[in-house]
Amino acid sequence: MTDDSRAYSPGLEGVLAGETALAMVDGANGRLLYRGYPIAELVERGTYAQVAELLWTGEWPVEAHLACAPVPDEVLAVLRALPPTTSPMDALRTAVSAWGAARRLGWPPTVNEARAITAFAPSALAAFARLRDGLEPIRPDPGLPLAAGFLSQLTGAPPDPAHARALDAYLIVGAEHGFNASTFAARVIVSTRSDLASAVAGAIGALKGPLHGGAPSEVVNQLHEMGTAEEAERWMRDALARGERLMGFGHRVYRAYDPRAAALRRVAESLAGSAEWLGMAVQVEEIALRLLAEHKPDRVIQTNVEFYAAAVLQGVGLPPDLFPATFALARHAGWTAHALEQAAANRLIRPDARYVGHGPRRLPV
Ligand code: ACO
């Protein structure tokens, strides 16, 4: 064992591991800014295409169009080979990897590559969702924006404009969130001068874990288990008494109301189709916040983004098992923007570890 007294923080909690000009995540005051612009304003006045361009280039484009790109034949062949039971996150990660193999990207990553991978991913996820149901994939309509193009490739029908707008708002809200685990993974990969597809495939792998990207489908499961708003209080009291967590509440960084939850709640309210489900969610939220304040009086546990993300995704008609991969589609803009930022001032990310193993010794005879 070596004598190393340098500071060590498990999970790198509180450690400054880099600099970024992309998102300011102000947990104490419940603020989230992309390049200085508040998330609520971006959702109200912007589109995902504009927000992605803002993240990639630093400029707010007056107009921007980002359509879904077709899935190359090599990637479709790989998706066809997957068992229909493959989890959508695994299918998306595999598709991105196959896309990278076909494109043979280099280093440094470029804005055009960021656009291309962000435009490809929704088509790949929609293609997999159809293939597992025994349906043929549909080629994307280049005239439709990303969210509408994704919905139409899933269903084969023209998307409801309100659904497309709500999903676009969800993509904006999920686009970027500082040095979270998947973004950090992407930056580590790019810092070795590896390519953008490798970085995004690694980021999807990191996002897949239930501590990071898995909560919105669990919100839906819990609301289903509660049954009705009348039953909800008893269900939640019992769950808390068993030491379980209420999904969609609490956050490592935010101590105030998650600004993304507030923005998505307004979007969910505009979705007529989700009215009944949303009504129940609003009542459950009120009860949950009251019970959590009783349960942990010395800790602020507020609604997080996943609670109303579930309401929006359910409202636009996505099956719950596609929720985590749809979150990954949103985060493509942030991952790729971080890859560009990392490459522009690159230094190999290679921290030290404190050695806590055996001292020098000889192999047994
Ligand atoms: N329900 C019940 N109790 C909770 C909840 C919750 N949702 N959140 C925190 N607590 C309690 C914990 O049980 C713990 O109590 P203990 O000290 O008696 O063990 C205490 O509050 C502190 O919990 P930590 O996990 O240490 O707090 P942290 O701030 O690190 O947790 C986390 C953040 C993991 C998100 C947590 O609040 C949680 O598990 N929430 C439910 C799952 C969820 O909604 N995840 C999505 C997060 S948003 C996102 O990742 C994009």
JSON list of N, CA, C and O and ligand atoms in Angstrom, two decimals, residues 13 177 180 207 210-216 218-219 222 239-240 243-255 258 260 292 295-296 298-307 327 331, ligand 1:
[
{"chain": "A", "resi": 13, "resn": "GLU", "atom": "N", "xyz": [-17.93, 12.87, -6.40]},
{"chain": "A", "resi": 13, "resn": "GLU", "atom": "CA", "xyz": [-18.92, 13.85, -5.97]},
{"chain": "A", "resi": 13, "resn": "GLU", "atom": "C", "xyz": [-18.22, 15.14, -5.53]},
{"chain": "A", "resi": 13, "resn": "GLU", "atom": "O", "xyz": [-17.27, 15.11, -4.75]},
{"chain": "A", "resi": 177, "resn": "HIS", "atom": "N", "xyz": [-27.30, 18.36, -19.68]},
{"chain": "A", "resi": 177, "resn": "HIS", "atom": "CA", "xyz": [-27.35, 18.55, -18.22]},
{"chain": "A", "resi": 177, "resn": "HIS", "atom": "C", "xyz": [-25.97, 18.41, -17.58]},
{"chain": "A", "resi": 177, "resn": "HIS", "atom": "O", "xyz": [-25.79, 17.66, -16.61]},
{"chain": "A", "resi": 180, "resn": "ASN", "atom": "N", "xyz": [-23.06, 14.94, -16.19]},
{"chain": "A", "resi": 180, "resn": "ASN", "atom": "CA", "xyz": [-23.70, 13.70, -15.70]},
{"chain": "A", "resi": 180, "resn": "ASN", "atom": "C", "xyz": [-22.86, 12.50, -16.20]},
{"chain": "A", "resi": 180, "resn": "ASN", "atom": "O", "xyz": [-21.97, 12.65, -17.02]},
{"chain": "A", "resi": 207, "resn": "LEU", "atom": "N", "xyz": [-25.92, 5.65, -19.83]},
{"chain": "A", "resi": 207, "resn": "LEU", "atom": "CA", "xyz": [-27.28, 6.13, -19.53]},
{"chain": "A", "resi": 207, "resn": "LEU", "atom": "C", "xyz": [-28.23, 4.98, -19.20]},
{"chain": "A", "resi": 207, "resn": "LEU", "atom": "O", "xyz": [-29.24, 5.16, -18.52]},
{"chain": "A", "resi": 210, "resn": "PRO", "atom": "N", "xyz": [-29.91, 1.99, -14.21]},
{"chain": "A", "resi": 210, "resn": "PRO", "atom": "CA", "xyz": [-31.10, 2.53, -13.53]},
{"chain": "A", "resi": 210, "resn": "PRO", "atom": "C", "xyz": [-30.79, 3.73, -12.62]},
{"chain": "A", "resi": 210, "resn": "PRO", "atom": "O", "xyz": [-31.71, 4.49, -12.31]},
{"chain": "A", "resi": 211, "resn": "LEU", "atom": "N", "xyz": [-29.54, 3.94, -12.25]},
{"chain": "A", "resi": 211, "resn": "LEU", "atom": "CA", "xyz": [-29.26, 5.13, -11.45]},
{"chain": "A", "resi": 211, "resn": "LEU", "atom": "C", "xyz": [-29.22, 6.39, -12.30]},
{"chain": "A", "resi": 211, "resn": "LEU", "atom": "O", "xyz": [-29.12, 7.50, -11.79]},
{"chain": "A", "resi": 212, "resn": "HIS", "atom": "N", "xyz": [-29.26, 6.24, -13.61]},
{"chain": "A", "resi": 212, "resn": "HIS", "atom": "CA", "xyz": [-29.12, 7.42, -14.48]},
{"chain": "A", "resi": 212, "resn": "HIS", "atom": "C", "xyz": [-30.38, 7.62, -15.32]},
{"chain": "A", "resi": 212, "resn": "HIS", "atom": "O", "xyz": [-31.14, 8.56, -15.06]},
{"chain": "A", "resi": 213, "resn": "GLY", "atom": "N", "xyz": [-30.65, 6.74, -16.27]},
{"chain": "A", "resi": 213, "resn": "GLY", "atom": "CA", "xyz": [-31.71, 7.04, -17.24]},
{"chain": "A", "resi": 213, "resn": "GLY", "atom": "C", "xyz": [-32.98, 6.22, -17.14]},
{"chain": "A", "resi": 213, "resn": "GLY", "atom": "O", "xyz": [-33.83, 6.29, -18.00]},
{"chain": "A", "resi": 214, "resn": "GLY", "atom": "N", "xyz": [-33.12, 5.43, -16.08]},
{"chain": "A", "resi": 214, "resn": "GLY", "atom": "CA", "xyz": [-34.21, 4.46, -16.10]},
{"chain": "A", "resi": 214, "resn": "GLY", "atom": "C", "xyz": [-35.51, 4.83, -15.41]},
{"chain": "A", "resi": 214, "resn": "GLY", "atom": "O", "xyz": [-36.45, 4.05, -15.41]},
{"chain": "A", "resi": 215, "resn": "ALA", "atom": "N", "xyz": [-35.62, 6.05, -14.82]},
{"chain": "A", "resi": 215, "resn": "ALA", "atom": "CA", "xyz": [-36.76, 6.31, -13.92]},
{"chain": "A", "resi": 215, "resn": "ALA", "atom": "C", "xyz": [-38.14, 6.53, -14.55]},
{"chain": "A", "resi": 215, "resn": "ALA", "atom": "O", "xyz": [-39.13, 6.15, -13.95]},
{"chain": "A", "resi": 216, "resn": "PRO", "atom": "N", "xyz": [-38.28, 7.15, -15.76]},
{"chain": "A", "resi": 216, "resn": "PRO", "atom": "CA", "xyz": [-39.64, 7.52, -16.17]},
{"chain": "A", "resi": 216, "resn": "PRO", "atom": "C", "xyz": [-40.57, 6.34, -16.35]},
{"chain": "A", "resi": 216, "resn": "PRO", "atom": "O", "xyz": [-41.76, 6.43, -16.01]},
{"chain": "A", "resi": 218, "resn": "GLU", "atom": "N", "xyz": [-40.54, 3.75, -14.60]},
{"chain": "A", "resi": 218, "resn": "GLU", "atom": "CA", "xyz": [-40.92, 3.32, -13.25]},
{"chain": "A", "resi": 218, "resn": "GLU", "atom": "C", "xyz": [-41.98, 4.24, -12.65]},
{"chain": "A", "resi": 218, "resn": "GLU", "atom": "O", "xyz": [-42.78, 3.82, -11.83]},
{"chain": "A", "resi": 219, "resn": "VAL", "atom": "N", "xyz": [-41.98, 5.51, -13.06]},
{"chain": "A", "resi": 219, "resn": "VAL", "atom": "CA", "xyz": [-43.05, 6.42, -12.61]},
{"chain": "A", "resi": 219, "resn": "VAL", "atom": "C", "xyz": [-44.39, 5.87, -13.09]},
{"chain": "A", "resi": 219, "resn": "VAL", "atom": "O", "xyz": [-45.37, 5.78, -12.34]},
{"chain": "A", "resi": 222, "resn": "GLN", "atom": "N", "xyz": [-45.42, 2.83, -11.10]},
{"chain": "A", "resi": 222, "resn": "GLN", "atom": "CA", "xyz": [-45.93, 3.16, -9.76]},
{"chain": "A", "resi": 222, "resn": "GLN", "atom": "C", "xyz": [-47.34, 3.74, -9.84]},
{"chain": "A", "resi": 222, "resn": "GLN", "atom": "O", "xyz": [-48.21, 3.38, -9.05]},
{"chain": "A", "resi": 239, "resn": "ALA", "atom": "N", "xyz": [-45.38, 2.24, 0.89]},
{"chain": "A", "resi": 239, "resn": "ALA", "atom": "CA", "xyz": [-44.09, 2.12, 0.18]},
{"chain": "A", "resi": 239, "resn": "ALA", "atom": "C", "xyz": [-42.98, 2.79, 1.01]},
{"chain": "A", "resi": 239, "resn": "ALA", "atom": "O", "xyz": [-41.90, 2.22, 1.19]},
{"chain": "A", "resi": 240, "resn": "LEU", "atom": "N", "xyz": [-43.27, 3.98, 1.52]},
{"chain": "A", "resi": 240, "resn": "LEU", "atom": "CA", "xyz": [-42.24, 4.68, 2.32]},
{"chain": "A", "resi": 240, "resn": "LEU", "atom": "C", "xyz": [-41.94, 3.90, 3.60]},
{"chain": "A", "resi": 240, "resn": "LEU", "atom": "O", "xyz": [-40.78, 3.80, 4.01]},
{"chain": "A", "resi": 243, "resn": "GLY", "atom": "N", "xyz": [-39.47, 1.41, 3.19]},
{"chain": "A", "resi": 243, "resn": "GLY", "atom": "CA", "xyz": [-38.15, 1.93, 2.83]},
{"chain": "A", "resi": 243, "resn": "GLY", "atom": "C", "xyz": [-37.97, 2.09, 1.33]},
{"chain": "A", "resi": 243, "resn": "GLY", "atom": "O", "xyz": [-36.85, 2.24, 0.85]},
{"chain": "A", "resi": 244, "resn": "GLU", "atom": "N", "xyz": [-39.08, 2.05, 0.57]},
{"chain": "A", "resi": 244, "resn": "GLU", "atom": "CA", "xyz": [-38.96, 2.19, -0.89]},
{"chain": "A", "resi": 244, "resn": "GLU", "atom": "C", "xyz": [-38.95, 3.68, -1.28]},
{"chain": "A", "resi": 244, "resn": "GLU", "atom": "O", "xyz": [-39.31, 4.54, -0.48]},
{"chain": "A", "resi": 245, "resn": "ARG", "atom": "N", "xyz": [-38.54, 3.93, -2.50]},
{"chain": "A", "resi": 245, "resn": "ARG", "atom": "CA", "xyz": [-38.49, 5.32, -2.98]},
{"chain": "A", "resi": 245, "resn": "ARG", "atom": "C", "xyz": [-39.65, 5.63, -3.91]},
{"chain": "A", "resi": 245, "resn": "ARG", "atom": "O", "xyz": [-40.09, 4.77, -4.66]},
{"chain": "A", "resi": 246, "resn": "LEU", "atom": "N", "xyz": [-40.12, 6.85, -3.83]},
{"chain": "A", "resi": 246, "resn": "LEU", "atom": "CA", "xyz": [-41.18, 7.28, -4.75]},
{"chain": "A", "resi": 246, "resn": "LEU", "atom": "C", "xyz": [-40.49, 7.80, -6.01]},
{"chain": "A", "resi": 246, "resn": "LEU", "atom": "O", "xyz": [-39.67, 8.72, -5.96]},
{"chain": "A", "resi": 247, "resn": "MET", "atom": "N", "xyz": [-40.79, 7.18, -7.13]},
{"chain": "A", "resi": 247, "resn": "MET", "atom": "CA", "xyz": [-40.11, 7.50, -8.39]},
{"chain": "A", "resi": 247, "resn": "MET", "atom": "C", "xyz": [-40.56, 8.87, -8.90]},
{"chain": "A", "resi": 247, "resn": "MET", "atom": "O", "xyz": [-41.75, 9.19, -8.86]},
{"chain": "A", "resi": 248, "resn": "GLY", "atom": "N", "xyz": [-39.58, 9.63, -9.38]},
{"chain": "A", "resi": 248, "resn": "GLY", "atom": "CA", "xyz": [-39.90, 10.96, -9.89]},
{"chain": "A", "resi": 248, "resn": "GLY", "atom": "C", "xyz": [-39.74, 12.05, -8.84]},
{"chain": "A", "resi": 248, "resn": "GLY", "atom": "O", "xyz": [-40.12, 13.20, -9.08]},
{"chain": "A", "resi": 249, "resn": "PHE", "atom": "N", "xyz": [-39.16, 11.69, -7.71]},
{"chain": "A", "resi": 249, "resn": "PHE", "atom": "CA", "xyz": [-38.92, 12.68, -6.64]},
{"chain": "A", "resi": 249, "resn": "PHE", "atom": "C", "xyz": [-37.48, 12.56, -6.14]},
{"chain": "A", "resi": 249, "resn": "PHE", "atom": "O", "xyz": [-36.94, 11.46, -6.04]},
{"chain": "A", "resi": 250, "resn": "GLY", "atom": "N", "xyz": [-36.88, 13.72, -5.80]},
{"chain": "A", "resi": 250, "resn": "GLY", "atom": "CA", "xyz": [-35.52, 13.74, -5.28]},
{"chain": "A", "resi": 250, "resn": "GLY", "atom": "C", "xyz": [-34.51, 13.90, -6.41]},
{"chain": "A", "resi": 250, "resn": "GLY", "atom": "O", "xyz": [-34.77, 13.50, -7.56]},
{"chain": "A", "resi": 251, "resn": "HIS", "atom": "N", "xyz": [-33.37, 14.52, -6.11]},
{"chain": "A", "resi": 251, "resn": "HIS", "atom": "CA", "xyz": [-32.31, 14.70, -7.11]},
{"chain": "A", "resi": 251, "resn": "HIS", "atom": "C", "xyz": [-30.99, 14.97, -6.39]},
{"chain": "A", "resi": 251, "resn": "HIS", "atom": "O", "xyz": [-30.99, 15.61, -5.34]},
{"chain": "A", "resi": 252, "resn": "ARG", "atom": "N", "xyz": [-29.89, 14.46, -6.97]},
{"chain": "A", "resi": 252, "resn": "ARG", "atom": "CA", "xyz": [-28.58, 14.69, -6.38]},
{"chain": "A", "resi": 252, "resn": "ARG", "atom": "C", "xyz": [-28.21, 16.17, -6.37]},
{"chain": "A", "resi": 252, "resn": "ARG", "atom": "O", "xyz": [-27.60, 16.66, -5.43]},
{"chain": "A", "resi": 253, "resn": "VAL", "atom": "N", "xyz": [-28.58, 16.90, -7.39]},
{"chain": "A", "resi": 253, "resn": "VAL", "atom": "CA", "xyz": [-28.14, 18.30, -7.52]},
{"chain": "A", "resi": 253, "resn": "VAL", "atom": "C", "xyz": [-29.23, 19.29, -7.11]},
{"chain": "A", "resi": 253, "resn": "VAL", "atom": "O", "xyz": [-28.98, 20.25, -6.37]},
{"chain": "A", "resi": 254, "resn": "TYR", "atom": "N", "xyz": [-30.48, 19.07, -7.56]},
{"chain": "A", "resi": 254, "resn": "TYR", "atom": "CA", "xyz": [-31.52, 20.08, -7.31]},
{"chain": "A", "resi": 254, "resn": "TYR", "atom": "C", "xyz": [-32.05, 19.98, -5.88]},
{"chain": "A", "resi": 254, "resn": "TYR", "atom": "O", "xyz": [-32.46, 18.90, -5.45]},
{"chain": "A", "resi": 255, "resn": "ARG", "atom": "N", "xyz": [-32.06, 21.09, -5.17]},
{"chain": "A", "resi": 255, "resn": "ARG", "atom": "CA", "xyz": [-32.75, 21.16, -3.89]},
{"chain": "A", "resi": 255, "resn": "ARG", "atom": "C", "xyz": [-34.04, 21.98, -4.02]},
{"chain": "A", "resi": 255, "resn": "ARG", "atom": "O", "xyz": [-34.87, 21.99, -3.14]},
{"chain": "A", "resi": 258, "resn": "ASP", "atom": "N", "xyz": [-37.23, 21.06, -9.70]},
{"chain": "A", "resi": 258, "resn": "ASP", "atom": "CA", "xyz": [-36.47, 20.84, -10.93]},
{"chain": "A", "resi": 258, "resn": "ASP", "atom": "C", "xyz": [-37.11, 21.68, -12.06]},
{"chain": "A", "resi": 258, "resn": "ASP", "atom": "O", "xyz": [-38.27, 21.47, -12.40]},
{"chain": "A", "resi": 260, "resn": "ARG", "atom": "N", "xyz": [-36.86, 21.57, -15.12]},
{"chain": "A", "resi": 260, "resn": "ARG", "atom": "CA", "xyz": [-37.28, 20.76, -16.26]},
{"chain": "A", "resi": 260, "resn": "ARG", "atom": "C", "xyz": [-38.66, 20.15, -16.00]},
{"chain": "A", "resi": 260, "resn": "ARG", "atom": "O", "xyz": [-39.47, 20.00, -16.91]},
{"chain": "A", "resi": 292, "resn": "LEU", "atom": "N", "xyz": [-43.40, 13.07, 1.59]},
{"chain": "A", "resi": 292, "resn": "LEU", "atom": "CA", "xyz": [-41.93, 13.09, 1.63]},
{"chain": "A", "resi": 292, "resn": "LEU", "atom": "C", "xyz": [-41.43, 14.13, 2.63]},
{"chain": "A", "resi": 292, "resn": "LEU", "atom": "O", "xyz": [-40.43, 13.93, 3.31]},
{"chain": "A", "resi": 295, "resn": "HIS", "atom": "N", "xyz": [-41.78, 12.49, 5.85]},
{"chain": "A", "resi": 295, "resn": "HIS", "atom": "CA", "xyz": [-40.87, 11.34, 5.93]},
{"chain": "A", "resi": 295, "resn": "HIS", "atom": "C", "xyz": [-39.43, 11.80, 6.17]},
{"chain": "A", "resi": 295, "resn": "HIS", "atom": "O", "xyz": [-38.69, 11.19, 6.95]},
{"chain": "A", "resi": 296, "resn": "LYS", "atom": "N", "xyz": [-39.01, 12.86, 5.51]},
{"chain": "A", "resi": 296, "resn": "LYS", "atom": "CA", "xyz": [-37.63, 13.38, 5.62]},
{"chain": "A", "resi": 296, "resn": "LYS", "atom": "C", "xyz": [-37.70, 14.88, 5.87]},
{"chain": "A", "resi": 296, "resn": "LYS", "atom": "O", "xyz": [-37.41, 15.69, 4.99]},
{"chain": "A", "resi": 298, "resn": "ASP", "atom": "N", "xyz": [-35.85, 16.94, 7.35]},
{"chain": "A", "resi": 298, "resn": "ASP", "atom": "CA", "xyz": [-34.63, 17.74, 7.25]},
{"chain": "A", "resi": 298, "resn": "ASP", "atom": "C", "xyz": [-34.01, 17.70, 5.85]},
{"chain": "A", "resi": 298, "resn": "ASP", "atom": "O", "xyz": [-32.88, 18.14, 5.65]},
{"chain": "A", "resi": 299, "resn": "ARG", "atom": "N", "xyz": [-34.72, 17.18, 4.87]},
{"chain": "A", "resi": 299, "resn": "ARG", "atom": "CA", "xyz": [-34.16, 17.08, 3.51]},
{"chain": "A", "resi": 299, "resn": "ARG", "atom": "C", "xyz": [-35.20, 17.57, 2.50]},
{"chain": "A", "resi": 299, "resn": "ARG", "atom": "O", "xyz": [-36.36, 17.19, 2.59]},
{"chain": "A", "resi": 300, "resn": "VAL", "atom": "N", "xyz": [-34.77, 18.41, 1.58]},
{"chain": "A", "resi": 300, "resn": "VAL", "atom": "CA", "xyz": [-35.72, 18.89, 0.57]},
{"chain": "A", "resi": 300, "resn": "VAL", "atom": "C", "xyz": [-35.81, 17.84, -0.54]},
{"chain": "A", "resi": 300, "resn": "VAL", "atom": "O", "xyz": [-34.83, 17.59, -1.24]},
{"chain": "A", "resi": 301, "resn": "ILE", "atom": "N", "xyz": [-36.95, 17.19, -0.66]},
{"chain": "A", "resi": 301, "resn": "ILE", "atom": "CA", "xyz": [-37.14, 16.24, -1.76]},
{"chain": "A", "resi": 301, "resn": "ILE", "atom": "C", "xyz": [-38.27, 16.78, -2.64]},
{"chain": "A", "resi": 301, "resn": "ILE", "atom": "O", "xyz": [-39.42, 16.85, -2.21]},
{"chain": "A", "resi": 302, "resn": "GLN", "atom": "N", "xyz": [-37.90, 17.19, -3.85]},
{"chain": "A", "resi": 302, "resn": "GLN", "atom": "CA", "xyz": [-38.86, 17.83, -4.75]},
{"chain": "A", "resi": 302, "resn": "GLN", "atom": "C", "xyz": [-39.12, 16.95, -5.96]},
{"chain": "A", "resi": 302, "resn": "GLN", "atom": "O", "xyz": [-38.44, 15.95, -6.18]},
{"chain": "A", "resi": 303, "resn": "THR", "atom": "N", "xyz": [-40.09, 17.35, -6.75]},
{"chain": "A", "resi": 303, "resn": "THR", "atom": "CA", "xyz": [-40.41, 16.64, -8.00]},
{"chain": "A", "resi": 303, "resn": "THR", "atom": "C", "xyz": [-39.22, 16.75, -8.96]},
{"chain": "A", "resi": 303, "resn": "THR", "atom": "O", "xyz": [-38.65, 17.83, -9.09]},
{"chain": "A", "resi": 304, "resn": "ASN", "atom": "N", "xyz": [-38.83, 15.65, -9.59]},
{"chain": "A", "resi": 304, "resn": "ASN", "atom": "CA", "xyz": [-37.76, 15.75, -10.59]},
{"chain": "A", "resi": 304, "resn": "ASN", "atom": "C", "xyz": [-38.32, 15.58, -12.01]},
{"chain": "A", "resi": 304, "resn": "ASN", "atom": "O", "xyz": [-39.50, 15.29, -12.21]},
{"chain": "A", "resi": 305, "resn": "VAL", "atom": "N", "xyz": [-37.42, 15.76, -12.98]},
{"chain": "A", "resi": 305, "resn": "VAL", "atom": "CA", "xyz": [-37.81, 15.79, -14.39]},
{"chain": "A", "resi": 305, "resn": "VAL", "atom": "C", "xyz": [-38.57, 14.53, -14.83]},
{"chain": "A", "resi": 305, "resn": "VAL", "atom": "O", "xyz": [-39.46, 14.58, -15.68]},
{"chain": "A", "resi": 306, "resn": "GLU", "atom": "N", "xyz": [-38.22, 13.38, -14.20]},
{"chain": "A", "resi": 306, "resn": "GLU", "atom": "CA", "xyz": [-38.78, 12.12, -14.68]},
{"chain": "A", "resi": 306, "resn": "GLU", "atom": "C", "xyz": [-40.29, 12.04, -14.46]},
{"chain": "A", "resi": 306, "resn": "GLU", "atom": "O", "xyz": [-40.99, 11.34, -15.19]},
{"chain": "A", "resi": 307, "resn": "PHE", "atom": "N", "xyz": [-40.78, 12.74, -13.43]},
{"chain": "A", "resi": 307, "resn": "PHE", "atom": "CA", "xyz": [-42.21, 12.63, -13.11]},
{"chain": "A", "resi": 307, "resn": "PHE", "atom": "C", "xyz": [-43.05, 13.14, -14.28]},
{"chain": "A", "resi": 307, "resn": "PHE", "atom": "O", "xyz": [-43.94, 12.43, -14.79]},
{"chain": "A", "resi": 327, "resn": "PHE", "atom": "N", "xyz": [-35.16, 9.23, -24.12]},
{"chain": "A", "resi": 327, "resn": "PHE", "atom": "CA", "xyz": [-34.31, 10.16, -23.36]},
{"chain": "A", "resi": 327, "resn": "PHE", "atom": "C", "xyz": [-32.91, 10.20, -24.02]},
{"chain": "A", "resi": 327, "resn": "PHE", "atom": "O", "xyz": [-32.32, 11.27, -24.21]},
{"chain": "A", "resi": 331, "resn": "ARG", "atom": "N", "xyz": [-30.65, 13.37, -25.54]},
{"chain": "A", "resi": 331, "resn": "ARG", "atom": "CA", "xyz": [-29.32, 13.70, -25.02]},
{"chain": "A", "resi": 331, "resn": "ARG", "atom": "C", "xyz": [-28.24, 13.65, -26.10]},
{"chain": "A", "resi": 331, "resn": "ARG", "atom": "O", "xyz": [-27.10, 14.07, -25.86]},
{"chain": "B", "resi": 1, "resn": "ACO", "atom": "N1", "xyz": [-38.50, 8.60, -2.12]},
{"chain": "B", "resi": 1, "resn": "ACO", "atom": "C1", "xyz": [-38.29, 8.28, -0.84]},
{"chain": "B", "resi": 1, "resn": "ACO", "atom": "N2", "xyz": [-37.19, 8.64, -0.16]},
{"chain": "B", "resi": 1, "resn": "ACO", "atom": "C2", "xyz": [-36.27, 9.36, -0.83]},
{"chain": "B", "resi": 1, "resn": "ACO", "atom": "C3", "xyz": [-36.43, 9.73, -2.17]},
{"chain": "B", "resi": 1, "resn": "ACO", "atom": "C4", "xyz": [-37.61, 9.32, -2.82]},
{"chain": "B", "resi": 1, "resn": "ACO", "atom": "N3", "xyz": [-37.83, 9.61, -4.11]},
{"chain": "B", "resi": 1, "resn": "ACO", "atom": "N4", "xyz": [-35.33, 10.44, -2.57]},
{"chain": "B", "resi": 1, "resn": "ACO", "atom": "C5", "xyz": [-34.51, 10.48, -1.52]},
{"chain": "B", "resi": 1, "resn": "ACO", "atom": "N5", "xyz": [-35.07, 9.84, -0.45]},
{"chain": "B", "resi": 1, "resn": "ACO", "atom": "C6", "xyz": [-34.50, 9.66, 0.86]},
{"chain": "B", "resi": 1, "resn": "ACO", "atom": "C7", "xyz": [-33.57, 8.44, 0.84]},
{"chain": "B", "resi": 1, "resn": "ACO", "atom": "O1", "xyz": [-34.27, 7.27, 1.17]},
{"chain": "B", "resi": 1, "resn": "ACO", "atom": "C8", "xyz": [-32.52, 8.78, 1.84]},
{"chain": "B", "resi": 1, "resn": "ACO", "atom": "O2", "xyz": [-32.97, 8.45, 3.13]},
{"chain": "B", "resi": 1, "resn": "ACO", "atom": "P1", "xyz": [-31.97, 7.75, 4.20]},
{"chain": "B", "resi": 1, "resn": "ACO", "atom": "O3", "xyz": [-30.94, 8.81, 4.46]},
{"chain": "B", "resi": 1, "resn": "ACO", "atom": "O4", "xyz": [-32.88, 7.47, 5.35]},
{"chain": "B", "resi": 1, "resn": "ACO", "atom": "O5", "xyz": [-31.43, 6.54, 3.52]},
{"chain": "B", "resi": 1, "resn": "ACO", "atom": "C9", "xyz": [-32.41, 10.31, 1.74]},
{"chain": "B", "resi": 1, "resn": "ACO", "atom": "O6", "xyz": [-33.65, 10.77, 1.18]},
{"chain": "B", "resi": 1, "resn": "ACO", "atom": "C10", "xyz": [-31.27, 10.74, 0.85]},
{"chain": "B", "resi": 1, "resn": "ACO", "atom": "O7", "xyz": [-31.26, 9.95, -0.31]},
{"chain": "B", "resi": 1, "resn": "ACO", "atom": "P2", "xyz": [-29.99, 9.87, -1.29]},
{"chain": "B", "resi": 1, "resn": "ACO", "atom": "O8", "xyz": [-30.23, 8.79, -2.29]},
{"chain": "B", "resi": 1, "resn": "ACO", "atom": "O9", "xyz": [-28.71, 9.84, -0.54]},
{"chain": "B", "resi": 1, "resn": "ACO", "atom": "O10", "xyz": [-30.09, 11.31, -1.93]},
{"chain": "B", "resi": 1, "resn": "ACO", "atom": "P3", "xyz": [-29.61, 11.77, -3.34]},
{"chain": "B", "resi": 1, "resn": "ACO", "atom": "O11", "xyz": [-29.86, 13.22, -3.36]},
{"chain": "B", "resi": 1, "resn": "ACO", "atom": "O12", "xyz": [-28.26, 11.29, -3.67]},
{"chain": "B", "resi": 1, "resn": "ACO", "atom": "O13", "xyz": [-30.67, 10.98, -4.29]},
{"chain": "B", "resi": 1, "resn": "ACO", "atom": "C11", "xyz": [-31.92, 10.20, -6.11]},
{"chain": "B", "resi": 1, "resn": "ACO", "atom": "C12", "xyz": [-31.04, 11.34, -5.52]},
{"chain": "B", "resi": 1, "resn": "ACO", "atom": "C13", "xyz": [-31.04, 8.96, -6.38]},
{"chain": "B", "resi": 1, "resn": "ACO", "atom": "C14", "xyz": [-32.48, 10.68, -7.45]},
{"chain": "B", "resi": 1, "resn": "ACO", "atom": "C15", "xyz": [-33.07, 9.84, -5.14]},
{"chain": "B", "resi": 1, "resn": "ACO", "atom": "O14", "xyz": [-33.78, 11.00, -4.78]},
{"chain": "B", "resi": 1, "resn": "ACO", "atom": "C16", "xyz": [-34.01, 8.76, -5.70]},
{"chain": "B", "resi": 1, "resn": "ACO", "atom": "O15", "xyz": [-33.70, 7.57, -5.62]},
{"chain": "B", "resi": 1, "resn": "ACO", "atom": "N6", "xyz": [-35.19, 9.17, -6.27]},
{"chain": "B", "resi": 1, "resn": "ACO", "atom": "C17", "xyz": [-36.13, 8.23, -6.86]},
{"chain": "B", "resi": 1, "resn": "ACO", "atom": "C18", "xyz": [-35.67, 7.79, -8.25]},
{"chain": "B", "resi": 1, "resn": "ACO", "atom": "C19", "xyz": [-35.78, 8.90, -9.29]},
{"chain": "B", "resi": 1, "resn": "ACO", "atom": "O16", "xyz": [-36.78, 9.60, -9.38]},
{"chain": "B", "resi": 1, "resn": "ACO", "atom": "N7", "xyz": [-34.72, 9.04, -10.12]},
{"chain": "B", "resi": 1, "resn": "ACO", "atom": "C20", "xyz": [-34.65, 10.04, -11.18]},
{"chain": "B", "resi": 1, "resn": "ACO", "atom": "C21", "xyz": [-33.73, 11.17, -10.83]},
{"chain": "B", "resi": 1, "resn": "ACO", "atom": "S1", "xyz": [-33.68, 12.42, -12.05]},
{"chain": "B", "resi": 1, "resn": "ACO", "atom": "C22", "xyz": [-32.53, 11.92, -13.19]},
{"chain": "B", "resi": 1, "resn": "ACO", "atom": "O17", "xyz": [-31.66, 11.11, -12.89]},
{"chain": "B", "resi": 1, "resn": "ACO", "atom": "C23", "xyz": [-32.54, 12.48, -14.55]}
]
